[in-house]
PDB file of C-alpha atoms in Angstrom:
ATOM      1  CA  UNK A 169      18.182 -30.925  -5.235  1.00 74.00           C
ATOM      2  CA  UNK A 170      15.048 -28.701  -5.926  1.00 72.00           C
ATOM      3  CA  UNK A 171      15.237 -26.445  -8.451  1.00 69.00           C
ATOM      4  CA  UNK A 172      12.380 -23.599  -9.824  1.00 65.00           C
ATOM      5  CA  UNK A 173      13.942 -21.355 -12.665  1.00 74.00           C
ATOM      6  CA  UNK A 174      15.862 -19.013 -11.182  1.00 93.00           C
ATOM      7  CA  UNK A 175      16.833 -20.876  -7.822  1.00 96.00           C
ATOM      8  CA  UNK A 176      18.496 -24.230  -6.857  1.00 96.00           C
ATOM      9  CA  UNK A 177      18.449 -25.156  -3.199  1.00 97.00           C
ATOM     10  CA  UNK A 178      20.417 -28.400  -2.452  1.00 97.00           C
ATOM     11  CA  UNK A 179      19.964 -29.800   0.934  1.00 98.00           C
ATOM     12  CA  UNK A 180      23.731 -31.127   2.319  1.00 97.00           C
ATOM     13  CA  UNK A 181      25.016 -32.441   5.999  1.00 96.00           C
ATOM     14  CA  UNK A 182      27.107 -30.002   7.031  1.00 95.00           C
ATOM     15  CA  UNK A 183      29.041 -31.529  10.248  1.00 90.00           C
ATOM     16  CA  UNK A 184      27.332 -33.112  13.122  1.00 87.00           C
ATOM     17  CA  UNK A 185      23.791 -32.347  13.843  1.00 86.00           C
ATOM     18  CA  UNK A 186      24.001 -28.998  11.556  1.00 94.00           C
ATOM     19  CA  UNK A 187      22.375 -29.371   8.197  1.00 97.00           C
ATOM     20  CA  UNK A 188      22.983 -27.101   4.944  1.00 98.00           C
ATOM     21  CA  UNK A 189      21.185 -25.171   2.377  1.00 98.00           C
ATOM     22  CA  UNK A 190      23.203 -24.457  -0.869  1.00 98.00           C
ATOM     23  CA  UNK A 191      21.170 -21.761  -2.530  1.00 98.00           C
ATOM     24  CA  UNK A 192      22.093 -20.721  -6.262  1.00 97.00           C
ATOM     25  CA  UNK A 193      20.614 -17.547  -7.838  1.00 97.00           C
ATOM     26  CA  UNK A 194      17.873 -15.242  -7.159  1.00 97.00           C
ATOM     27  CA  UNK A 195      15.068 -15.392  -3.879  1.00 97.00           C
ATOM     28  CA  UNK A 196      11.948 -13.272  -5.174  1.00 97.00           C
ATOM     29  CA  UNK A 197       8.466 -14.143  -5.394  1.00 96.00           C
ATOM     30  CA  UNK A 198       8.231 -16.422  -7.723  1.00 96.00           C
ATOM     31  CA  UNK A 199      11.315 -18.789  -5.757  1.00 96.00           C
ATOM     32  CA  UNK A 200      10.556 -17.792  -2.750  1.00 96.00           C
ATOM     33  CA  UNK A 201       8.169 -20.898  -2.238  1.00 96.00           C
ATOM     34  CA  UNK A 202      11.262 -23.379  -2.912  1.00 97.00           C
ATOM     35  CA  UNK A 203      13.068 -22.005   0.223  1.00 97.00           C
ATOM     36  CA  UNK A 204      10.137 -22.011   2.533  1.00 97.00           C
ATOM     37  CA  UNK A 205       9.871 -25.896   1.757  1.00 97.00           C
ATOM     38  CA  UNK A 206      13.170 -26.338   1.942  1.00 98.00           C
ATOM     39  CA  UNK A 207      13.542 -25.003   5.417  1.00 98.00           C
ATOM     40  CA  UNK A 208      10.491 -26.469   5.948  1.00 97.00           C
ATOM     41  CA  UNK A 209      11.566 -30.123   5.179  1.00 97.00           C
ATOM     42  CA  UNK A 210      14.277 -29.630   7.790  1.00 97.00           C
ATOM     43  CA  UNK A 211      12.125 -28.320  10.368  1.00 96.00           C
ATOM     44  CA  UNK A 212      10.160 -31.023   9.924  1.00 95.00           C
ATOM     45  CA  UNK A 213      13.088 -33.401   9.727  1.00 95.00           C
ATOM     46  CA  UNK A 214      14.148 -32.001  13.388  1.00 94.00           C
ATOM     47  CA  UNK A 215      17.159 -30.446  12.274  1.00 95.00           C
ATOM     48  CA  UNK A 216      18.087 -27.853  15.000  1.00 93.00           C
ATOM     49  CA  UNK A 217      20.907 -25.766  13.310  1.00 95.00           C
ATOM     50  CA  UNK A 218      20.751 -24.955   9.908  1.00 97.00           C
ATOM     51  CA  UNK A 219      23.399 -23.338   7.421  1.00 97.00           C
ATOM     52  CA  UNK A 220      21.774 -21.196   4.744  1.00 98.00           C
ATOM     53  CA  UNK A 221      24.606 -20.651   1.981  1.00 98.00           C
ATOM     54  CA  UNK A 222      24.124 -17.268   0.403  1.00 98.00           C
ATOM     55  CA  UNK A 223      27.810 -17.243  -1.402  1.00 98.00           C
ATOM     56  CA  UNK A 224      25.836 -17.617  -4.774  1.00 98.00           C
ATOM     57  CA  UNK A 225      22.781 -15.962  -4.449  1.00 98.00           C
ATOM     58  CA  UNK A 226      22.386 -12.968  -6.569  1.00 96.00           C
ATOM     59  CA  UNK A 227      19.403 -11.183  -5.399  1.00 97.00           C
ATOM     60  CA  UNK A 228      16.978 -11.810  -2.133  1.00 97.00           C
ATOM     61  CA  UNK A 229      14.840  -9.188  -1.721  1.00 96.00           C
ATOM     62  CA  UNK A 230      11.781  -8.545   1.167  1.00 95.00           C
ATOM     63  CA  UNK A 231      10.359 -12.486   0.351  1.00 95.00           C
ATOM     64  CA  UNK A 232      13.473 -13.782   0.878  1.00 96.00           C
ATOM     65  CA  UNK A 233      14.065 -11.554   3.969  1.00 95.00           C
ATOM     66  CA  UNK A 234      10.333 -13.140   5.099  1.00 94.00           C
ATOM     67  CA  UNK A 235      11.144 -16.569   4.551  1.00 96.00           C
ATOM     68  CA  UNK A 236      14.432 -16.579   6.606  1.00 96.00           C
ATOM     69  CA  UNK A 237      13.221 -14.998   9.541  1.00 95.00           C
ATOM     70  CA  UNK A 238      10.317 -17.412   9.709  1.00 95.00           C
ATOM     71  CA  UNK A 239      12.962 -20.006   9.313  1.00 96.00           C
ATOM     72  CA  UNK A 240      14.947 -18.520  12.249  1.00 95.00           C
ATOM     73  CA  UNK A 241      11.830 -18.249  14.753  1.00 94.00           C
ATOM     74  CA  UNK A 242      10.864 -22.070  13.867  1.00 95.00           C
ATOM     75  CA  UNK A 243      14.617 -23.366  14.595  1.00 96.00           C
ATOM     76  CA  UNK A 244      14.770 -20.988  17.781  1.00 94.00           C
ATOM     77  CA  UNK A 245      11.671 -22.776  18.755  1.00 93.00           C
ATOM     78  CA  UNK A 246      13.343 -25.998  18.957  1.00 92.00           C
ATOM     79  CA  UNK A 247      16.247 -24.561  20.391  1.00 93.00           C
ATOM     80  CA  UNK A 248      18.129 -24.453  17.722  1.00 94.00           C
ATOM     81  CA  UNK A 249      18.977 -21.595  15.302  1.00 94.00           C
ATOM     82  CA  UNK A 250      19.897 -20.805  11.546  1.00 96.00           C
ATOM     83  CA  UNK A 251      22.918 -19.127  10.343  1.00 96.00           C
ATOM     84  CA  UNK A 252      23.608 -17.729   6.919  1.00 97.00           C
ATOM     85  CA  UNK A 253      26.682 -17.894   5.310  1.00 98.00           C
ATOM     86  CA  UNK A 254      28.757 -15.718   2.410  1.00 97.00           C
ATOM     87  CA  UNK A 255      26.371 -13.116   1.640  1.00 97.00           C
ATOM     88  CA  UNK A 256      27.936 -10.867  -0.945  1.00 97.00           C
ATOM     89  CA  UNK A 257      28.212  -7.162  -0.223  1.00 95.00           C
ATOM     90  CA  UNK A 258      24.825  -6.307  -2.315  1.00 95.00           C
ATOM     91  CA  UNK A 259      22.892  -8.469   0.113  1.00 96.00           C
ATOM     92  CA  UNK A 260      24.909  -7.828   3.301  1.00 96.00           C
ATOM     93  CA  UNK A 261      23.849  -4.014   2.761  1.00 95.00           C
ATOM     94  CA  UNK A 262      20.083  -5.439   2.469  1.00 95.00           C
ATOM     95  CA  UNK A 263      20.452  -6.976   5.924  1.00 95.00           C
ATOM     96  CA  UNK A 264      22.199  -3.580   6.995  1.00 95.00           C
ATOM     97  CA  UNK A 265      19.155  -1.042   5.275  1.00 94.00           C
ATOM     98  CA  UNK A 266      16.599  -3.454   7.428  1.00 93.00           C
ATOM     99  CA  UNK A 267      18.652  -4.034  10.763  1.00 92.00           C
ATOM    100  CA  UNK A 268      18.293  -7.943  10.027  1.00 92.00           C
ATOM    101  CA  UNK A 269      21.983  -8.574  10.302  1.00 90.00           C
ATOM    102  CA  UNK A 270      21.267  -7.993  14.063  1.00 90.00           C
ATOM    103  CA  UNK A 271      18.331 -10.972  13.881  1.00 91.00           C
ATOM    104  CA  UNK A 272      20.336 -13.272  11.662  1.00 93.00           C
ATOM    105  CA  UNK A 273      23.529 -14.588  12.715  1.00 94.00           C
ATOM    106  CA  UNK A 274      25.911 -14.083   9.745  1.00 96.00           C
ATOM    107  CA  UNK A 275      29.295 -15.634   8.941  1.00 96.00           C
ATOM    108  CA  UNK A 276      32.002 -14.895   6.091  1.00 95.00           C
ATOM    109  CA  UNK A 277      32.604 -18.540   5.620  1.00 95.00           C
ATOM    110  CA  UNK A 278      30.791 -22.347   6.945  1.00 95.00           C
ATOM    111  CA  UNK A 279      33.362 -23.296   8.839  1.00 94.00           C
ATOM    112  CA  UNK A 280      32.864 -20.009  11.360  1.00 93.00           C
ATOM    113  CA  UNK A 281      29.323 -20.900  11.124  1.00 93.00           C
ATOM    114  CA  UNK A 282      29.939 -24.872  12.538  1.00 91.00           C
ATOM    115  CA  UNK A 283      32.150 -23.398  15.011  1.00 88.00           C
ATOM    116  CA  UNK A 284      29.557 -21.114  16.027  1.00 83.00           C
ATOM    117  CA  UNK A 285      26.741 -23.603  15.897  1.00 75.00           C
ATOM    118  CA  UNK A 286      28.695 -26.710  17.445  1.00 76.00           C
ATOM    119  CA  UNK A 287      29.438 -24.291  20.061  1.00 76.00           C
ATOM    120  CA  UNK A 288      25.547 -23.565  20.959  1.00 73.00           C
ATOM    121  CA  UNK A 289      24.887 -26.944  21.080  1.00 67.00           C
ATOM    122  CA  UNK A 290      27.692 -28.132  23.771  1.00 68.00           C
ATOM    123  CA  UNK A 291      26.348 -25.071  25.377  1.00 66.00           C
ATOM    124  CA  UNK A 292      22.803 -26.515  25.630  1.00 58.00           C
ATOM    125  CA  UNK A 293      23.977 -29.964  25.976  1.00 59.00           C
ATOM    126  CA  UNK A 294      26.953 -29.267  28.961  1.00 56.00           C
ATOM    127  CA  UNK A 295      25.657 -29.641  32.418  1.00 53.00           C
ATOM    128  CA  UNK A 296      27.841 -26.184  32.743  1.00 49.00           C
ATOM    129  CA  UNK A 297      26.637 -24.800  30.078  1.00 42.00           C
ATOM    130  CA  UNK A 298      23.823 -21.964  29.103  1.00 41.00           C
ATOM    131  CA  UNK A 299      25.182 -19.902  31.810  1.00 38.00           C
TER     132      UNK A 299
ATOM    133  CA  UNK B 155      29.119  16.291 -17.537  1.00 49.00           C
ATOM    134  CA  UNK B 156      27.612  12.916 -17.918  1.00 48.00           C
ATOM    135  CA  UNK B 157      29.245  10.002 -19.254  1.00 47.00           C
ATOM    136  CA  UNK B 158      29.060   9.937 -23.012  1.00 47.00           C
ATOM    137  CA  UNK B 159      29.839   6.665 -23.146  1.00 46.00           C
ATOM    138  CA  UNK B 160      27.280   5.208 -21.460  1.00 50.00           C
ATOM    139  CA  UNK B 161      24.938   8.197 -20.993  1.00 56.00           C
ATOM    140  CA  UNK B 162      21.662   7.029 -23.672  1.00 61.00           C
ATOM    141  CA  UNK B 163      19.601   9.669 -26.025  1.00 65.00           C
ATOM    142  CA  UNK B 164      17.151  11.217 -24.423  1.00 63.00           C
ATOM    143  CA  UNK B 165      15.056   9.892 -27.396  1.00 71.00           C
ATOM    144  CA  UNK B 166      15.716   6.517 -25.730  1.00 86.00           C
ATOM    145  CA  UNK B 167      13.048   7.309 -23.546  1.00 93.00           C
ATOM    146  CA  UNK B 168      10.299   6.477 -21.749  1.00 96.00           C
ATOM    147  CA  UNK B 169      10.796   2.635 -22.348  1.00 96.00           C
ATOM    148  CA  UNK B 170       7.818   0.481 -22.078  1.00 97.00           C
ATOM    149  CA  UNK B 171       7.157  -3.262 -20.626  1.00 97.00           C
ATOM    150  CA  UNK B 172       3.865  -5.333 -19.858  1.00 96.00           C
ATOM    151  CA  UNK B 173       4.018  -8.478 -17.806  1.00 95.00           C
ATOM    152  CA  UNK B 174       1.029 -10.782 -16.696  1.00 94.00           C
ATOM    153  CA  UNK B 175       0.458 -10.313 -12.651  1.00 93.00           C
ATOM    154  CA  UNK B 176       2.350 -13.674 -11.849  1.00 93.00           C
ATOM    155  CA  UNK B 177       5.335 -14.491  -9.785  1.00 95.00           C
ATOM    156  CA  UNK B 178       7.102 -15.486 -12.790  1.00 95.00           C
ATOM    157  CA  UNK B 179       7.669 -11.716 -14.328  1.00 95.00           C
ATOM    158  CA  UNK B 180       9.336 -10.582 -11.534  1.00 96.00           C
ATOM    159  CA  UNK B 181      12.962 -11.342 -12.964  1.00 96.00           C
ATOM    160  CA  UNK B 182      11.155 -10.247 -15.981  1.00 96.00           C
ATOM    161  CA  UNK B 183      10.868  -6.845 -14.498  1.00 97.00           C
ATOM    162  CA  UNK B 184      13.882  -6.766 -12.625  1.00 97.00           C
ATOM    163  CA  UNK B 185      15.894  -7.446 -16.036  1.00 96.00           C
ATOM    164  CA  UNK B 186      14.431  -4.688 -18.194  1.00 97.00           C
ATOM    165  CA  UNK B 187      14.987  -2.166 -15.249  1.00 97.00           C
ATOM    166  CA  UNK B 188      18.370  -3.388 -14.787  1.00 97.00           C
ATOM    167  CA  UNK B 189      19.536  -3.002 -18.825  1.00 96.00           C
ATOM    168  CA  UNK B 190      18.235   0.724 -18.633  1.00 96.00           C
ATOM    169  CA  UNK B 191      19.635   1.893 -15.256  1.00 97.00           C
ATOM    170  CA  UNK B 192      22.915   0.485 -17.076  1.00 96.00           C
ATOM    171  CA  UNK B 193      21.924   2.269 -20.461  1.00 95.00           C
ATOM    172  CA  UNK B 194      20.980   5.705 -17.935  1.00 95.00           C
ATOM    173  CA  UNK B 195      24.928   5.426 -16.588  1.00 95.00           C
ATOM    174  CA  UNK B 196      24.275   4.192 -13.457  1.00 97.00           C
ATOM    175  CA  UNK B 197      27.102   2.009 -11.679  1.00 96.00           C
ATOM    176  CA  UNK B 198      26.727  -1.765 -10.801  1.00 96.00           C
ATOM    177  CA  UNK B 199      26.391  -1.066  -7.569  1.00 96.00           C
ATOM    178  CA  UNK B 200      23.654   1.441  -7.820  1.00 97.00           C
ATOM    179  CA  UNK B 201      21.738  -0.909 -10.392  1.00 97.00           C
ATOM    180  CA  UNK B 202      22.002  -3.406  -7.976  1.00 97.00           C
ATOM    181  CA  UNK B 203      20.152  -1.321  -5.414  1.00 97.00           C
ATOM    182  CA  UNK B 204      17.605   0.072  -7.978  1.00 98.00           C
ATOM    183  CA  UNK B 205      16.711  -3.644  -9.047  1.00 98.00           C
ATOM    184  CA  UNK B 206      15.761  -4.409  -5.316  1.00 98.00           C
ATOM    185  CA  UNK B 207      13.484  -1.423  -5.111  1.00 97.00           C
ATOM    186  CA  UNK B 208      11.887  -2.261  -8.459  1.00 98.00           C
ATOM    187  CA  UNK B 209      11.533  -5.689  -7.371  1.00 97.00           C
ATOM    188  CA  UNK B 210       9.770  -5.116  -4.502  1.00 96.00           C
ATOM    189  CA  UNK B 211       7.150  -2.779  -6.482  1.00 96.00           C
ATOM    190  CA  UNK B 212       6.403  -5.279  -8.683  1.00 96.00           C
ATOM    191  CA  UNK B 213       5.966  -8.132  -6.099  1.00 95.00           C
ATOM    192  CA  UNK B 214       3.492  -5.161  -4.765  1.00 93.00           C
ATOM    193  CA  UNK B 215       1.844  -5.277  -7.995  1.00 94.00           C
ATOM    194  CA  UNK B 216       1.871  -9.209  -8.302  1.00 93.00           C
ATOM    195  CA  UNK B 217       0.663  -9.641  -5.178  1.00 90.00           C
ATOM    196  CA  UNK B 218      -2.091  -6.934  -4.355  1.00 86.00           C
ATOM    197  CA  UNK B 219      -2.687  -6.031  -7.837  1.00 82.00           C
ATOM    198  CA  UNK B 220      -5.080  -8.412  -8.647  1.00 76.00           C
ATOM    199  CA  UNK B 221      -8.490  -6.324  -9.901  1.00 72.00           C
ATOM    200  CA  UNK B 222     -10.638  -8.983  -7.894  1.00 57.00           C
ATOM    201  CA  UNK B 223      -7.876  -9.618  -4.920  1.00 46.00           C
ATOM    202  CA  UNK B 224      -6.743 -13.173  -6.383  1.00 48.00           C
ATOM    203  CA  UNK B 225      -3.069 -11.857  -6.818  1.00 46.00           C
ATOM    204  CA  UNK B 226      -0.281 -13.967  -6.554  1.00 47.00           C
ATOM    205  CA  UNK B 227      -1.506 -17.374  -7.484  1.00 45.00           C
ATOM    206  CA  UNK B 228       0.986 -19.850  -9.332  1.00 45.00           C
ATOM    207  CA  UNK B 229      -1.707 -21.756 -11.029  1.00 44.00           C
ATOM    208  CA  UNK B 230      -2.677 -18.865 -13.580  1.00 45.00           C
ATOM    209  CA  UNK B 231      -5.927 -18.414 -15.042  1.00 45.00           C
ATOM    210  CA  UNK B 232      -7.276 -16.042 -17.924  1.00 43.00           C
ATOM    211  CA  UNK B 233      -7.426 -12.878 -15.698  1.00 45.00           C
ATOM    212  CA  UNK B 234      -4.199 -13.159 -14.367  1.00 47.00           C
ATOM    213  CA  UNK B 235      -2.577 -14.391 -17.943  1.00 51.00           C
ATOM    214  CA  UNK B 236      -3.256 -10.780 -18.985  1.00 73.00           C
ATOM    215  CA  UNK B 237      -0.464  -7.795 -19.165  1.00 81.00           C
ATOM    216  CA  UNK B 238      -1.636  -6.406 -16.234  1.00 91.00           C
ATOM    217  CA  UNK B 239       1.181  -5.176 -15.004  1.00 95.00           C
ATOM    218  CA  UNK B 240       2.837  -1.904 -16.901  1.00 96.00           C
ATOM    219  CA  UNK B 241       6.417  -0.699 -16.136  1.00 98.00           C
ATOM    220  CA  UNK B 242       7.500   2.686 -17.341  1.00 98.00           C
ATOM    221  CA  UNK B 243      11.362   3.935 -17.286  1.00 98.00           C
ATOM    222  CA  UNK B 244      12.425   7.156 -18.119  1.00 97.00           C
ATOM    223  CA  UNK B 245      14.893   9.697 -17.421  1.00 96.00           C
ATOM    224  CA  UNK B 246      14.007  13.295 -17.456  1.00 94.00           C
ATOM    225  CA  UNK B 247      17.415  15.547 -17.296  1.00 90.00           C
ATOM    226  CA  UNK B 248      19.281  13.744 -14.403  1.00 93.00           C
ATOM    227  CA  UNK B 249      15.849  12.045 -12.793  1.00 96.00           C
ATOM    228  CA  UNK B 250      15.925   8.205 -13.606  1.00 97.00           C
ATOM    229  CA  UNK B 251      12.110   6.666 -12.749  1.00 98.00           C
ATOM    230  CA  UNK B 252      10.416   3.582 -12.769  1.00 98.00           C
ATOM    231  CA  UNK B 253       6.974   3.833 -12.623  1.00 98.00           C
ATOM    232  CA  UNK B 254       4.804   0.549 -12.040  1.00 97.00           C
ATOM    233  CA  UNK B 255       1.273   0.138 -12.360  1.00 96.00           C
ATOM    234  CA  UNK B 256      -1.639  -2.547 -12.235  1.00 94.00           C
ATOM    235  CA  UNK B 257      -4.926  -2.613 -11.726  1.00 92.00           C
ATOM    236  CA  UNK B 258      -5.466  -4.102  -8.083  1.00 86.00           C
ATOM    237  CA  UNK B 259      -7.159  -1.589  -5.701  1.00 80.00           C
ATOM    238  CA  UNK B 260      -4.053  -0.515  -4.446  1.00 74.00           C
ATOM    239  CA  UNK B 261      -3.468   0.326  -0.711  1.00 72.00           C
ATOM    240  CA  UNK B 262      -2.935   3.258   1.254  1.00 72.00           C
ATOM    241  CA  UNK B 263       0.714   3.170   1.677  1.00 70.00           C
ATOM    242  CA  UNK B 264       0.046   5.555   5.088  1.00 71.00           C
ATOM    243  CA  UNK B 265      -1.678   2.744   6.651  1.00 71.00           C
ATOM    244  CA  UNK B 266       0.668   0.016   6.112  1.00 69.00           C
ATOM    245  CA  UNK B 267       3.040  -1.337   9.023  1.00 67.00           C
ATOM    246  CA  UNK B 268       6.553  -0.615   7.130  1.00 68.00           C
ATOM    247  CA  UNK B 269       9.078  -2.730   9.030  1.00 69.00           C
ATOM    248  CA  UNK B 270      12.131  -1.502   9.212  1.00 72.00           C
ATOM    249  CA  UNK B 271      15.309  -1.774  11.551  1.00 72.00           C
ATOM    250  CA  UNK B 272      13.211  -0.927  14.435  1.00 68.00           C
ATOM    251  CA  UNK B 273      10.737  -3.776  14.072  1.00 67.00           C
ATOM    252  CA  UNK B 274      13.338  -6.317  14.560  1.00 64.00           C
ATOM    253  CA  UNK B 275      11.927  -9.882  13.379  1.00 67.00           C
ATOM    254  CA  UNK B 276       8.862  -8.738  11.685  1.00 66.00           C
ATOM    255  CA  UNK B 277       7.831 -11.336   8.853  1.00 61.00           C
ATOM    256  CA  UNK B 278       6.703  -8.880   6.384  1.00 65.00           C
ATOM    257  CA  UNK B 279       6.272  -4.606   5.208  1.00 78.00           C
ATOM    258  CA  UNK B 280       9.984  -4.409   4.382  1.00 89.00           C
ATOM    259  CA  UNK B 281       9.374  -3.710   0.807  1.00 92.00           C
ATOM    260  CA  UNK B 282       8.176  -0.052   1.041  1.00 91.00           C
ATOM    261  CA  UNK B 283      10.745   0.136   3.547  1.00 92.00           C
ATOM    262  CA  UNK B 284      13.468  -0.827   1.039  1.00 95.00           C
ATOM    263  CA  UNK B 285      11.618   0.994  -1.748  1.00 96.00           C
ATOM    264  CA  UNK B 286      12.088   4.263   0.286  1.00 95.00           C
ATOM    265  CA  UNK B 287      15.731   3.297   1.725  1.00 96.00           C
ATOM    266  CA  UNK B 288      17.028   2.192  -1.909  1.00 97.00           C
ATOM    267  CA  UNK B 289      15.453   5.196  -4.038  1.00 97.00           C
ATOM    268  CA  UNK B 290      15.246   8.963  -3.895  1.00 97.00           C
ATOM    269  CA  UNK B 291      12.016   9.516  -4.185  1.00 97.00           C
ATOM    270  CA  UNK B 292       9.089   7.295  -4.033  1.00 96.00           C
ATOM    271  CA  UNK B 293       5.068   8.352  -5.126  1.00 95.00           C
ATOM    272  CA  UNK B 294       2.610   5.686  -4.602  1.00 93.00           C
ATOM    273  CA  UNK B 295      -1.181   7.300  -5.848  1.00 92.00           C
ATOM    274  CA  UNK B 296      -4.266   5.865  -6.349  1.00 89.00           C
ATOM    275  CA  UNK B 297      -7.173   6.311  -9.162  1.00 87.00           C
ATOM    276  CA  UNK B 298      -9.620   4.265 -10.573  1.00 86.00           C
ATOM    277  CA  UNK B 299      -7.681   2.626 -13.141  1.00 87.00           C
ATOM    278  CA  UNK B 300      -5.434   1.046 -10.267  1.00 91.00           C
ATOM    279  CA  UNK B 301      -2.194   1.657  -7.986  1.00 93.00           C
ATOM    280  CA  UNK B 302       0.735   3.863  -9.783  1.00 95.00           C
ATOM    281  CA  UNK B 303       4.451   3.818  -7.145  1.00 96.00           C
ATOM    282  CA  UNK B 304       6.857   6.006  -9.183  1.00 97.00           C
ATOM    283  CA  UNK B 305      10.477   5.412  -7.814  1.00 98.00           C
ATOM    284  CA  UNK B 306      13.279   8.213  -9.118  1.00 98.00           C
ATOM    285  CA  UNK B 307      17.417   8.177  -8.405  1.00 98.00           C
ATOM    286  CA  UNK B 308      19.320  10.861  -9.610  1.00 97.00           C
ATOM    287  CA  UNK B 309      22.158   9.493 -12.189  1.00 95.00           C
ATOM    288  CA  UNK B 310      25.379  10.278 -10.399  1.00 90.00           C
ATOM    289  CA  UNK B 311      27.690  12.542 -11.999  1.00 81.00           C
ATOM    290  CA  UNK B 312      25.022  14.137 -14.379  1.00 68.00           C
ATOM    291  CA  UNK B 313      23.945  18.122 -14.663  1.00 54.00           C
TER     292      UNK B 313
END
């Protein structure tokens, strides 16, 4: 677990080749830094698909916005993708204002998100698949 | 007719805050705005939308507000140690501001790239975006004492 005041980010193993980022509090400026390593660690890790857990974040402004879609470009990259999970209302309407939520794949709860990202990867992985 | 329960004294205001030109005094910032868009009547939901748009002023000011362009550093240093950053809050009949100034050179927000729904996975220039989505009016002036964005909402409900 790394933690700067004002944001936690715990690193978990979600299900099967899909790695998680519990995120508590606020994404500004000043813990905006935390993330980026964080996602960074697991880029560099060669995680493909990774969860981003917004259920407790409070606030994520334009930094926050930043750091997720260079998160999202780097996983793409490697064929994989990210996927956030739970934002509250306040934050979905941030995504809605800037037209991320169609760039980000978002789910009401992780276990949409898996389905969604365990159903990418047979995609990729199935001689059928992709099409 | 405004809410007299929560509606404050016009004596109440301007209110006043300095905060050193770090990352750190963003929640700071964000805090005091959010305790007098409360005290002004506002709803949660609207504070909630008010505290982005302040937020992303004063990452403007933490950022790019440096006098000699070093803005945003973590490490801190004498210059940057200083209040350099001044918020203002007022309300003027049913006009709520925020007014946020430091002493960077400031930019020309006409040449900026302003990402917004349109520019799809751009990394950055959302924050005047959201500044101008989230608020009712947004000023952003120049002089030589530094950069001055004045943000104003109207407080529902009030004549």
């Amino acid at each position: 677990m790394e933690t700067t005041i004002g944001l936690t980010v715990t690193p978990r193993t979600a299900g099967e080749g899909t790695q998680a980022l519990d995120l508590v509090g606020e994404v500004d400026v000043y813990t905006a830094p935390l993330l980026r390593q964080a996602i960074m660690d697991q880029v560099d890790a060669g995680v493909k698909y990774l969860l981003i857990d917004l259920t407790k974040v409070e606030y994520l402004d334009s930094t926050g916005l930043g750091i997720l879609i260079g998160g999202v470009k780097r996983l793409k990259e490697q064929g994989g993708n990210l996927h956030l999970v739970g934002p509250s209302a306040r934050i979905t309407r941030i995504f809605e204002i800037t037209g991320l939520n169609k760039i980000f794949e978002v789910y009401p709860s992780e276990q949409e998100a898996l389905s969604a990202s365990s159903q990418a990867g047979a995609a990729r992985t199935s001689p059928a698949g992709g099409a | 007719m405004p809410d007299i329960k929560t509606a404050a004294k016009e004596s109440d205001w301007p209110q006043r805050l300095q905060v050193p030109a770090q990352p750190h005094s963003a929640s700071r910032v964000r805090a005091f705005v959010r305790k007098k868009a409360d005290a002004a009547g506002f709803s949660d939901d609207d504070i909630a939308e008010i505290e982005v748009a302040v937020g992303e002023a004063v990452t403007n000011a933490i950022l790019y507000g440096q006098p000699r362009g070093g803005g945003g550093s973590t490490s801190g240093s004498s210059e940057t140690e200083e209040d350099a950053i001044r918020v203002e809050v007022g309300l003027e009949a049913a006009c709520f501001y925020i007014e946020v100034r430091d002493p960077g050179p400031g930019f020309d927000p006409d040449t900026v790239a302003e990402a917004g729904p349109e520019n799809g996975d751009a990394l950055g220039g959302r924050g005047l975006y959201l500044m101008r989505a989230l608020m009712h009016h947004v000023a952003m002036s120049r002089d030589e004492q530094g950069m001055r964005v004045r943000m104003e909402r109207t407080v529902p409900g009030a004549s």
